[in-house]
Amino acid sequence: MNLSRASQQRLELLAQDSLKRVLLPCPLDQRGLDFSSNDYLCLSQRNDIVEAGHACAKKYGAGATGSRLLSGNLACFEALEAQVAEFKNAEAALVFSSGYQANATGLAALLDQNLWGGAEPLVFTDRLNHASLHHACQLAGVKQIRFRHNDMAHLAELLDKHTGKHADSTQPKIIVSETVFGMEGDLLPIEQLAELAQQHKAVVYLDEAHATGVWGPQGRGLGAIQHPAIDALKAMGHWVIMGTFSKAVGVSGAYIACTEIFKQYLVNRCTGFVYSTAPSPFVIGAVSKALSIIPELSHEREALHAAAQHLRTKAHELGFDTGLSNTHIVPLVVGSNTACLELKSHLQQADIRTSAVRPPTVPPKAARVRLALNTGHSPAVYEQLLKALASWKVTA
Ligand SMILES: Cc1ncc(COP(=O)(O)O)c(C=O)c1O
């Protein structure tokens, strides 16, 4: 069989299950009605941020010319890393070209047995973690011990079971979770997780992709909150925080905030850092400007959280299931893939753009239309959305 025929057959199978994806144009003039974008603070379109990107590119060039370990270690990277470390209240930070790369290769480096003197780490993961976190576990060849989504009692049970009397106490323990779940739109009970990690001396690796800019003190993420267990984990060097610049920060790329020594380990052993060209200086200039603005946007964050609460209330009145959402991400869980595609196209007819999220991104029979709220959505847009939702009838 040739490649084209094999691809055609695979696509036909996906289409049969309403799982085939297609690329659609995203006209800039329709951003106001777009609920599929992760530009939660609308920073991607701010002039001062775009200008800062230009200024940095003018100074350093359009490209970094190589890996940071070769020709690419421009001064702007080191300056941004110092800024990110301060923003996250961490000792150090390392910048990556994408969140996927940071997770897949940064977490894989943390899980590498060679780091732990040959001992295979016990890796406790939330069942609904992002694909890039799963990818890291596969890359490192570790078995995941999965706990039920956000269920800290289950995590405690699994930690006890695997670290009890008969367990090998030399095995490192690592807990991996998101802090705002991108598809559920709910918050990690971070204090409880930190307390469990402290009790078990586990390393915590948190993904703040959807929290950075929107949650935590001044939008610094949940990992930046003050709590004795978090302080204790930080003091042990067991608090590793990843986040992206691609969502609320409005640009692209990612960071891992950690201790200086773990950063130096990543510089040496993280494949996505060692074997990849550093990000464009444009990105670095724009991100730096965005990070300097984010702490000031408290009113915008409050308005966003209030809008989400209002939308949930109204959606419930209309009979919609918003699942576990308690953030600016509000899923409308409809179950079947066909109902999901129908609701998305019904909203599209009212000019409202949304994302149809289907398995394997979410569990089977939990397909949903994902509404990602941003600070540019006006009251009139919410009215338009609710009117369209009110007129939807399930036919699937
Ligand atoms: C939780 C989570 N982590 C990581 C990523 C990857 O980030 P990026 O889009 O910057 O590659 C995403 C993006 O979809 C995400 O939702």
Tab-separated table of C-alpha atoms and ligand atoms in Angstrom:
chain	number	residue	atom	x	y	z
A	1	MET	CA	0.000	0.000	0.000
A	2	ASN	CA	1.343	3.475	-0.770
A	3	LEU	CA	1.395	6.410	1.669
A	4	SER	CA	-1.420	8.390	0.020
A	5	ARG	CA	-3.782	5.416	0.069
A	6	ALA	CA	-2.886	4.595	3.690
A	7	SER	CA	-3.480	8.232	4.702
A	8	GLN	CA	-6.812	8.303	2.832
A	9	GLN	CA	-8.013	5.161	4.619
A	10	ARG	CA	-7.000	6.497	8.021
A	11	LEU	CA	-8.814	9.786	7.367
A	12	GLU	CA	-11.942	7.951	6.255
A	13	LEU	CA	-11.984	5.974	9.510
A	14	LEU	CA	-11.633	9.194	11.519
A	15	ALA	CA	-14.463	10.793	9.522
A	16	GLN	CA	-16.751	7.809	10.236
A	17	ASP	CA	-16.377	8.528	13.978
A	18	SER	CA	-16.789	12.320	13.521
A	19	LEU	CA	-13.148	12.670	14.543
A	20	LYS	CA	-11.625	14.058	11.347
A	21	ARG	CA	-10.132	17.529	11.838
A	22	VAL	CA	-9.811	20.227	9.197
A	23	LEU	CA	-7.980	23.549	9.105
A	24	LEU	CA	-10.279	26.567	8.826
A	25	PRO	CA	-9.310	30.197	8.224
A	26	CYS	CA	-9.336	32.488	11.295
A	27	PRO	CA	-10.089	36.011	10.024
A	28	LEU	CA	-8.691	38.682	12.338
A	29	ASP	CA	-11.808	40.839	12.065
A	30	GLN	CA	-13.898	38.089	13.712
A	31	ARG	CA	-11.810	37.902	16.901
A	32	GLY	CA	-14.552	39.567	18.979
A	33	LEU	CA	-16.807	36.546	18.487
A	34	ASP	CA	-14.094	33.956	18.860
A	35	PHE	CA	-14.413	31.597	21.848
A	36	SER	CA	-11.780	29.191	20.519
A	37	SER	CA	-8.746	31.390	21.167
A	38	ASN	CA	-6.491	31.051	24.223
A	39	ASP	CA	-5.552	34.741	24.052
A	40	TYR	CA	-7.344	35.191	27.403
A	41	LEU	CA	-6.089	38.743	28.065
A	42	CYS	CA	-6.120	39.804	24.367
A	43	LEU	CA	-2.410	40.586	24.589
A	44	SER	CA	-1.564	39.112	21.158
A	45	GLN	CA	-2.946	42.229	19.471
A	46	ARG	CA	-1.504	44.914	21.782
A	47	ASN	CA	0.605	47.431	19.943
A	48	ASP	CA	3.164	47.920	22.701
A	49	ILE	CA	3.810	44.166	22.832
A	50	VAL	CA	4.155	43.853	19.044
A	51	GLU	CA	6.473	46.894	19.072
A	52	ALA	CA	8.624	45.373	21.820
A	53	GLY	CA	8.935	42.225	19.681
A	54	HIS	CA	10.048	44.343	16.722
A	55	ALA	CA	12.582	46.253	18.829
A	56	CYS	CA	14.148	43.031	20.131
A	57	ALA	CA	14.271	41.538	16.607
A	58	LYS	CA	15.881	44.745	15.306
A	59	LYS	CA	18.544	44.510	17.962
A	60	TYR	CA	19.255	40.765	17.824
A	61	GLY	CA	17.920	39.617	14.427
A	62	ALA	CA	14.929	37.627	13.219
A	63	GLY	CA	16.381	34.306	14.321
A	64	ALA	CA	18.624	33.061	17.112
A	65	THR	CA	20.903	31.229	14.600
A	66	GLY	CA	21.421	28.133	16.694
A	67	SER	CA	20.848	26.213	19.896
A	68	ARG	CA	21.597	28.193	23.056
A	69	LEU	CA	24.607	25.884	23.543
A	70	LEU	CA	26.029	26.882	20.158
A	71	SER	CA	25.588	30.350	18.627
A	72	GLY	CA	22.148	31.155	20.070
A	73	ASN	CA	22.726	32.357	23.619
A	74	LEU	CA	21.819	35.998	23.032
A	75	ALA	CA	21.654	38.369	25.993
A	76	CYS	CA	17.867	38.738	25.575
A	77	PHE	CA	17.331	35.080	26.614
A	78	GLU	CA	19.227	35.434	29.851
A	79	ALA	CA	17.383	38.691	30.624
A	80	LEU	CA	13.991	37.073	29.982
A	81	GLU	CA	14.888	34.086	32.149
A	82	ALA	CA	15.766	36.377	35.051
A	83	GLN	CA	12.429	38.162	34.525
A	84	VAL	CA	10.474	34.873	34.431
A	85	ALA	CA	12.199	33.647	37.598
A	86	GLU	CA	11.158	36.829	39.376
A	87	PHE	CA	7.614	36.656	37.933
A	88	LYS	CA	7.277	33.089	39.264
A	89	ASN	CA	9.072	33.738	42.526
A	90	ALA	CA	11.579	31.019	41.595
A	91	GLU	CA	15.360	30.827	41.727
A	92	ALA	CA	15.803	30.337	37.971
A	93	ALA	CA	13.963	29.738	34.705
A	94	LEU	CA	14.670	28.209	31.300
A	95	VAL	CA	12.904	29.296	28.110
A	96	PHE	CA	11.648	26.949	25.347
A	97	SER	CA	10.153	27.442	21.883
A	98	SER	CA	6.835	25.809	22.774
A	99	GLY	CA	4.914	24.407	25.706
A	100	TYR	CA	4.730	21.021	24.064
A	101	GLN	CA	8.511	20.956	23.758
A	102	ALA	CA	9.025	22.114	27.359
A	103	ASN	CA	6.750	19.379	28.715
A	104	ALA	CA	7.653	16.520	26.401
A	105	THR	CA	11.399	16.976	26.836
A	106	GLY	CA	11.751	18.902	30.118
A	107	LEU	CA	9.571	16.497	32.084
A	108	ALA	CA	11.198	13.531	30.304
A	109	ALA	CA	14.578	14.792	31.557
A	110	LEU	CA	13.185	14.997	35.112
A	111	LEU	CA	11.913	11.412	34.813
A	112	ASP	CA	15.162	10.044	33.384
A	113	GLN	CA	16.456	7.156	35.544
A	114	ASN	CA	20.031	8.364	35.025
A	115	LEU	CA	19.172	11.498	36.997
A	116	TRP	CA	18.146	9.303	39.906
A	117	GLY	CA	21.167	7.007	39.998
A	118	GLY	CA	19.407	4.312	37.980
A	119	ALA	CA	16.246	4.133	40.113
A	120	GLU	CA	12.994	4.249	38.159
A	121	PRO	CA	10.873	7.103	39.504
A	122	LEU	CA	7.320	6.514	40.691
A	123	VAL	CA	5.293	8.939	38.588
A	124	PHE	CA	1.850	9.967	39.822
A	125	THR	CA	-0.205	11.679	37.101
A	126	ASP	CA	-3.678	13.183	36.891
A	127	ARG	CA	-5.796	11.160	34.449
A	128	LEU	CA	-6.684	14.263	32.465
A	129	ASN	CA	-3.171	15.637	32.006
A	130	HIS	CA	-2.263	17.215	28.660
A	131	ALA	CA	-0.939	15.066	25.792
A	132	SER	CA	2.551	16.592	26.100
A	133	LEU	CA	2.818	15.332	29.700
A	134	HIS	CA	1.883	11.808	28.575
A	135	HIS	CA	4.397	12.106	25.785
A	136	ALA	CA	7.121	12.913	28.343
A	137	CYS	CA	6.314	9.743	30.306
A	138	GLN	CA	6.466	7.664	27.119
A	139	LEU	CA	9.741	9.282	26.120
A	140	ALA	CA	11.274	8.545	29.531
A	141	GLY	CA	9.881	4.985	29.451
A	142	VAL	CA	8.188	5.296	32.849
A	143	LYS	CA	4.878	3.762	33.879
A	144	GLN	CA	2.286	6.301	34.992
A	145	ILE	CA	0.416	5.726	38.249
A	146	ARG	CA	-2.735	7.636	37.384
A	147	PHE	CA	-4.986	9.231	39.969
A	148	ARG	CA	-8.590	10.239	39.317
A	149	HIS	CA	-8.873	13.778	38.055
A	150	ASN	CA	-8.158	16.289	40.845
A	151	ASP	CA	-8.937	13.584	43.434
A	152	MET	CA	-6.404	14.204	46.219
A	153	ALA	CA	-7.788	11.340	48.344
A	154	HIS	CA	-7.003	8.956	45.485
A	155	LEU	CA	-3.533	10.454	45.080
A	156	ALA	CA	-2.944	10.007	48.828
A	157	GLU	CA	-4.081	6.371	48.610
A	158	LEU	CA	-1.750	5.671	45.682
A	159	LEU	CA	1.185	7.411	47.358
A	160	ASP	CA	0.637	5.308	50.490
A	161	LYS	CA	0.266	2.111	48.487
A	162	HIS	CA	3.428	2.652	46.470
A	163	THR	CA	5.573	4.020	49.261
A	164	GLY	CA	4.348	1.791	52.073
A	165	LYS	CA	6.176	-0.886	54.043
A	166	HIS	CA	7.126	-3.147	51.140
A	167	ALA	CA	7.961	-0.384	48.714
A	168	ASP	CA	11.456	0.557	47.679
A	169	SER	CA	11.984	3.755	49.659
A	170	THR	CA	14.901	4.844	47.463
A	171	GLN	CA	12.592	5.323	44.486
A	172	PRO	CA	12.013	9.009	43.763
A	173	LYS	CA	8.370	10.105	43.667
A	174	ILE	CA	7.148	12.673	41.159
A	175	ILE	CA	3.644	14.168	40.967
A	176	VAL	CA	2.547	15.700	37.668
A	177	SER	CA	-0.537	17.849	37.125
A	178	GLU	CA	-1.914	20.914	35.392
A	179	THR	CA	-2.986	23.809	37.620
A	180	VAL	CA	-5.884	24.912	35.387
A	181	PHE	CA	-7.113	22.022	33.266
A	182	GLY	CA	-7.395	23.181	29.688
A	183	MET	CA	-10.362	21.054	28.667
A	184	GLU	CA	-12.262	20.823	31.985
A	185	GLY	CA	-11.668	24.423	33.028
A	186	ASP	CA	-11.177	23.541	36.697
A	187	LEU	CA	-8.489	24.421	39.253
A	188	LEU	CA	-6.056	22.044	40.892
A	189	PRO	CA	-6.442	21.906	44.721
A	190	ILE	CA	-2.821	22.975	44.843
A	191	GLU	CA	-2.469	23.325	48.611
A	192	GLN	CA	-3.645	19.763	49.231
A	193	LEU	CA	-1.363	18.459	46.505
A	194	ALA	CA	1.591	20.352	47.997
A	195	GLU	CA	0.854	18.972	51.477
A	196	LEU	CA	0.805	15.393	50.150
A	197	ALA	CA	4.006	15.986	48.214
A	198	GLN	CA	5.686	17.395	51.310
A	199	GLN	CA	4.638	14.387	53.420
A	200	HIS	CA	6.073	11.991	50.820
A	201	LYS	CA	9.063	14.167	49.877
A	202	ALA	CA	7.833	13.973	46.290
A	203	VAL	CA	8.916	16.278	43.477
A	204	VAL	CA	6.028	18.328	42.040
A	205	TYR	CA	5.913	19.207	38.328
A	206	LEU	CA	3.032	21.547	37.469
A	207	ASP	CA	1.858	22.777	34.077
A	208	GLU	CA	0.536	26.353	34.318
A	209	ALA	CA	-0.261	26.743	30.583
A	210	HIS	CA	-3.812	27.963	31.235
A	211	ALA	CA	-3.133	29.654	34.572
A	212	THR	CA	-0.195	31.904	33.652
A	213	GLY	CA	-1.472	35.476	33.371
A	214	VAL	CA	-4.969	34.656	34.617
A	215	TRP	CA	-4.713	32.918	38.013
A	216	GLY	CA	-2.674	33.243	41.179
A	217	PRO	CA	-1.321	36.442	42.741
A	218	GLN	CA	-1.160	39.140	40.019
A	219	GLY	CA	-1.622	36.468	37.362
A	220	ARG	CA	1.661	34.735	38.262
A	221	GLY	CA	0.016	31.300	38.299
A	222	LEU	CA	-1.219	29.111	41.157
A	223	GLY	CA	2.321	27.902	41.803
A	224	ALA	CA	3.223	31.407	43.005
A	225	ILE	CA	0.841	31.362	45.994
A	226	GLN	CA	2.243	31.480	49.516
A	227	HIS	CA	1.723	28.281	51.494
A	228	PRO	CA	3.940	26.511	54.049
A	229	ALA	CA	3.989	23.215	52.113
A	230	ILE	CA	4.909	25.032	48.904
A	231	ASP	CA	7.683	26.900	50.723
A	232	ALA	CA	8.970	23.609	52.128
A	233	LEU	CA	8.949	21.970	48.683
A	234	LYS	CA	10.732	24.984	47.208
A	235	ALA	CA	13.365	24.787	49.927
A	236	MET	CA	13.908	21.104	49.017
A	237	GLY	CA	14.159	22.052	45.320
A	238	HIS	CA	11.067	19.903	44.680
A	239	TRP	CA	8.869	22.588	43.045
A	240	VAL	CA	9.170	22.623	39.254
A	241	ILE	CA	6.726	24.867	37.393
A	242	MET	CA	6.186	24.884	33.673
A	243	GLY	CA	4.036	27.440	31.880
A	244	THR	CA	3.486	28.804	28.388
A	245	PHE	CA	3.794	32.184	26.700
A	246	SER	CA	1.327	31.002	24.052
A	247	LYS	CA	-1.959	31.511	25.867
A	248	ALA	CA	-2.696	34.522	28.140
A	249	VAL	CA	0.785	35.936	27.485
A	250	GLY	CA	-0.329	36.233	23.842
A	251	VAL	CA	2.919	35.239	22.108
A	252	SER	CA	4.492	31.739	21.910
A	253	GLY	CA	7.012	29.640	23.771
A	254	ALA	CA	7.259	28.384	27.323
A	255	TYR	CA	9.305	28.301	30.523
A	256	ILE	CA	10.315	25.943	33.279
A	257	ALA	CA	10.808	27.774	36.588
A	258	CYS	CA	12.951	25.824	39.060
A	259	THR	CA	16.172	25.896	41.065
A	260	GLU	CA	19.418	27.061	39.444
A	261	ILE	CA	20.936	23.579	39.756
A	262	PHE	CA	17.992	21.851	38.068
A	263	LYS	CA	18.133	24.498	35.315
A	264	GLN	CA	21.803	23.617	34.740
A	265	TYR	CA	20.829	19.930	34.583
A	266	LEU	CA	18.196	20.751	31.911
A	267	VAL	CA	20.723	22.801	29.934
A	268	ASN	CA	22.821	19.631	29.768
A	269	ARG	CA	20.266	16.832	29.480
A	270	CYS	CA	16.960	18.188	28.129
A	271	THR	CA	16.909	17.175	24.442
A	272	GLY	CA	14.352	19.828	23.432
A	273	PHE	CA	16.723	22.470	24.783
A	274	VAL	CA	20.047	21.022	23.644
A	275	TYR	CA	19.064	20.002	20.120
A	276	SER	CA	16.739	22.833	19.099
A	277	THR	CA	17.307	26.372	17.849
A	278	ALA	CA	16.474	29.000	20.477
A	279	PRO	CA	13.241	30.994	19.935
A	280	SER	CA	13.175	34.065	17.715
A	281	PRO	CA	14.267	37.320	19.445
A	282	PHE	CA	10.910	38.779	18.307
A	283	VAL	CA	9.182	36.305	20.638
A	284	ILE	CA	11.529	37.153	23.501
A	285	GLY	CA	10.957	40.923	23.234
A	286	ALA	CA	7.180	40.523	23.007
A	287	VAL	CA	7.018	38.057	25.935
A	288	SER	CA	9.161	40.305	28.119
A	289	LYS	CA	6.811	43.244	27.521
A	290	ALA	CA	3.703	41.116	28.121
A	291	LEU	CA	5.098	39.798	31.431
A	292	SER	CA	5.755	43.353	32.589
A	293	ILE	CA	2.107	44.277	31.899
A	294	ILE	CA	0.354	41.186	33.308
A	295	PRO	CA	0.630	42.007	37.054
A	296	GLU	CA	-1.254	45.283	36.424
A	297	LEU	CA	-4.282	43.603	34.841
A	298	SER	CA	-6.203	42.756	38.040
A	299	HIS	CA	-9.417	44.469	36.884
A	300	GLU	CA	-9.350	42.534	33.609
A	301	ARG	CA	-8.847	39.255	35.494
A	302	GLU	CA	-11.724	40.002	37.874
A	303	ALA	CA	-14.028	40.905	34.967
A	304	LEU	CA	-13.063	37.680	33.185
A	305	HIS	CA	-13.846	35.529	36.240
A	306	ALA	CA	-17.181	37.326	36.761
A	307	ALA	CA	-18.109	36.829	33.088
A	308	ALA	CA	-17.336	33.112	33.362
A	309	GLN	CA	-19.520	32.761	36.457
A	310	HIS	CA	-22.369	34.602	34.725
A	311	LEU	CA	-22.057	32.445	31.613
A	312	ARG	CA	-22.110	29.235	33.679
A	313	THR	CA	-25.230	30.339	35.533
A	314	LYS	CA	-27.044	31.210	32.315
A	315	ALA	CA	-25.870	28.047	30.551
A	316	HIS	CA	-27.185	25.929	33.454
A	317	GLU	CA	-30.548	27.716	33.226
A	318	LEU	CA	-30.658	26.644	29.586
A	319	GLY	CA	-29.980	23.043	30.608
A	320	PHE	CA	-26.300	22.838	29.579
A	321	ASP	CA	-23.742	20.822	31.518
A	322	THR	CA	-20.584	22.858	32.140
A	323	GLY	CA	-18.833	19.926	33.812
A	324	LEU	CA	-16.317	20.857	36.493
A	325	SER	CA	-15.589	24.364	35.206
A	326	ASN	CA	-14.738	27.038	37.774
A	327	THR	CA	-12.411	29.148	35.600
A	328	HIS	CA	-12.455	31.236	32.422
A	329	ILE	CA	-12.681	28.002	30.401
A	330	VAL	CA	-16.284	26.816	30.168
A	331	PRO	CA	-16.982	23.504	28.406
A	332	LEU	CA	-20.482	22.600	27.248
A	333	VAL	CA	-20.348	18.847	27.681
A	334	VAL	CA	-22.717	17.168	25.222
A	335	GLY	CA	-21.382	13.591	25.139
A	336	SER	CA	-21.452	12.355	21.553
A	337	ASN	CA	-19.097	13.532	18.826
A	338	THR	CA	-21.974	14.227	16.449
A	339	ALA	CA	-23.883	16.380	18.972
A	340	CYS	CA	-20.649	18.253	19.628
A	341	LEU	CA	-20.082	19.016	15.930
A	342	GLU	CA	-23.747	20.013	15.573
A	343	LEU	CA	-23.555	22.472	18.464
A	344	LYS	CA	-20.333	23.958	17.132
A	345	SER	CA	-21.859	24.477	13.681
A	346	HIS	CA	-25.085	25.859	15.209
A	347	LEU	CA	-23.007	28.481	17.051
A	348	GLN	CA	-20.972	29.130	13.906
A	349	GLN	CA	-24.223	30.018	12.123
A	350	ALA	CA	-24.620	32.777	14.720
A	351	ASP	CA	-21.021	33.831	13.831
A	352	ILE	CA	-19.648	32.437	17.097
A	353	ARG	CA	-16.485	30.438	16.769
A	354	THR	CA	-15.816	27.652	19.285
A	355	SER	CA	-13.754	24.458	19.525
A	356	ALA	CA	-15.283	20.996	19.256
A	357	VAL	CA	-13.201	18.891	21.623
A	358	ARG	CA	-13.517	15.153	21.116
A	359	PRO	CA	-11.697	11.991	22.221
A	360	PRO	CA	-8.829	11.300	22.585
A	361	THR	CA	-8.381	14.917	23.795
A	362	VAL	CA	-11.183	14.228	26.317
A	363	PRO	CA	-12.445	10.873	27.679
A	364	PRO	CA	-14.826	8.771	25.522
A	365	LYS	CA	-18.461	10.011	25.423
A	366	ALA	CA	-17.412	13.353	26.936
A	367	ALA	CA	-17.224	15.426	23.746
A	368	ARG	CA	-17.726	19.110	24.381
A	369	VAL	CA	-17.833	22.530	22.864
A	370	ARG	CA	-15.114	24.481	24.649
A	371	LEU	CA	-15.730	28.153	25.343
A	372	ALA	CA	-12.516	30.010	26.151
A	373	LEU	CA	-13.435	33.429	27.497
A	374	ASN	CA	-11.280	36.473	26.962
A	375	THR	CA	-11.260	40.085	28.111
A	376	GLY	CA	-12.310	41.301	24.627
A	377	HIS	CA	-15.747	39.631	24.746
A	378	SER	CA	-18.350	42.388	25.167
A	379	PRO	CA	-21.712	42.025	26.973
A	380	ALA	CA	-23.378	42.084	23.529
A	381	VAL	CA	-21.265	39.089	22.463
A	382	TYR	CA	-22.316	37.113	25.567
A	383	GLU	CA	-25.950	37.940	24.737
A	384	GLN	CA	-25.435	36.739	21.173
A	385	LEU	CA	-23.860	33.534	22.493
A	386	LEU	CA	-26.655	32.861	25.009
A	387	LYS	CA	-29.326	33.563	22.401
A	388	ALA	CA	-27.723	31.037	20.072
A	389	LEU	CA	-27.440	28.495	22.900
A	390	ALA	CA	-31.118	28.997	23.777
A	391	SER	CA	-32.145	28.068	20.244
A	392	TRP	CA	-30.137	24.846	20.058
A	393	LYS	CA	-32.084	21.618	19.916
A	394	VAL	CA	-30.282	18.286	20.147
A	395	THR	CA	-30.920	16.178	17.069
A	396	ALA	CA	-28.155	13.624	17.556
B	1	LIG	C1	-1.995	22.122	29.484
B	1	LIG	C2	-1.165	22.399	28.280
B	1	LIG	N1	0.155	22.198	28.337
B	1	LIG	C3	0.953	22.433	27.288
B	1	LIG	C4	0.444	22.899	26.090
B	1	LIG	C5	1.363	23.120	24.923
B	1	LIG	O1	1.665	24.469	24.820
B	1	LIG	P1	2.083	25.134	23.424
B	1	LIG	O2	0.803	25.393	22.681
B	1	LIG	O3	2.795	26.379	23.794
B	1	LIG	O4	2.942	24.154	22.708
B	1	LIG	C6	-0.914	23.154	25.978
B	1	LIG	C7	-1.472	23.685	24.721
B	1	LIG	O5	-2.423	23.274	24.178
B	1	LIG	C8	-1.761	22.878	27.094
B	1	LIG	O6	-3.071	23.063	27.029
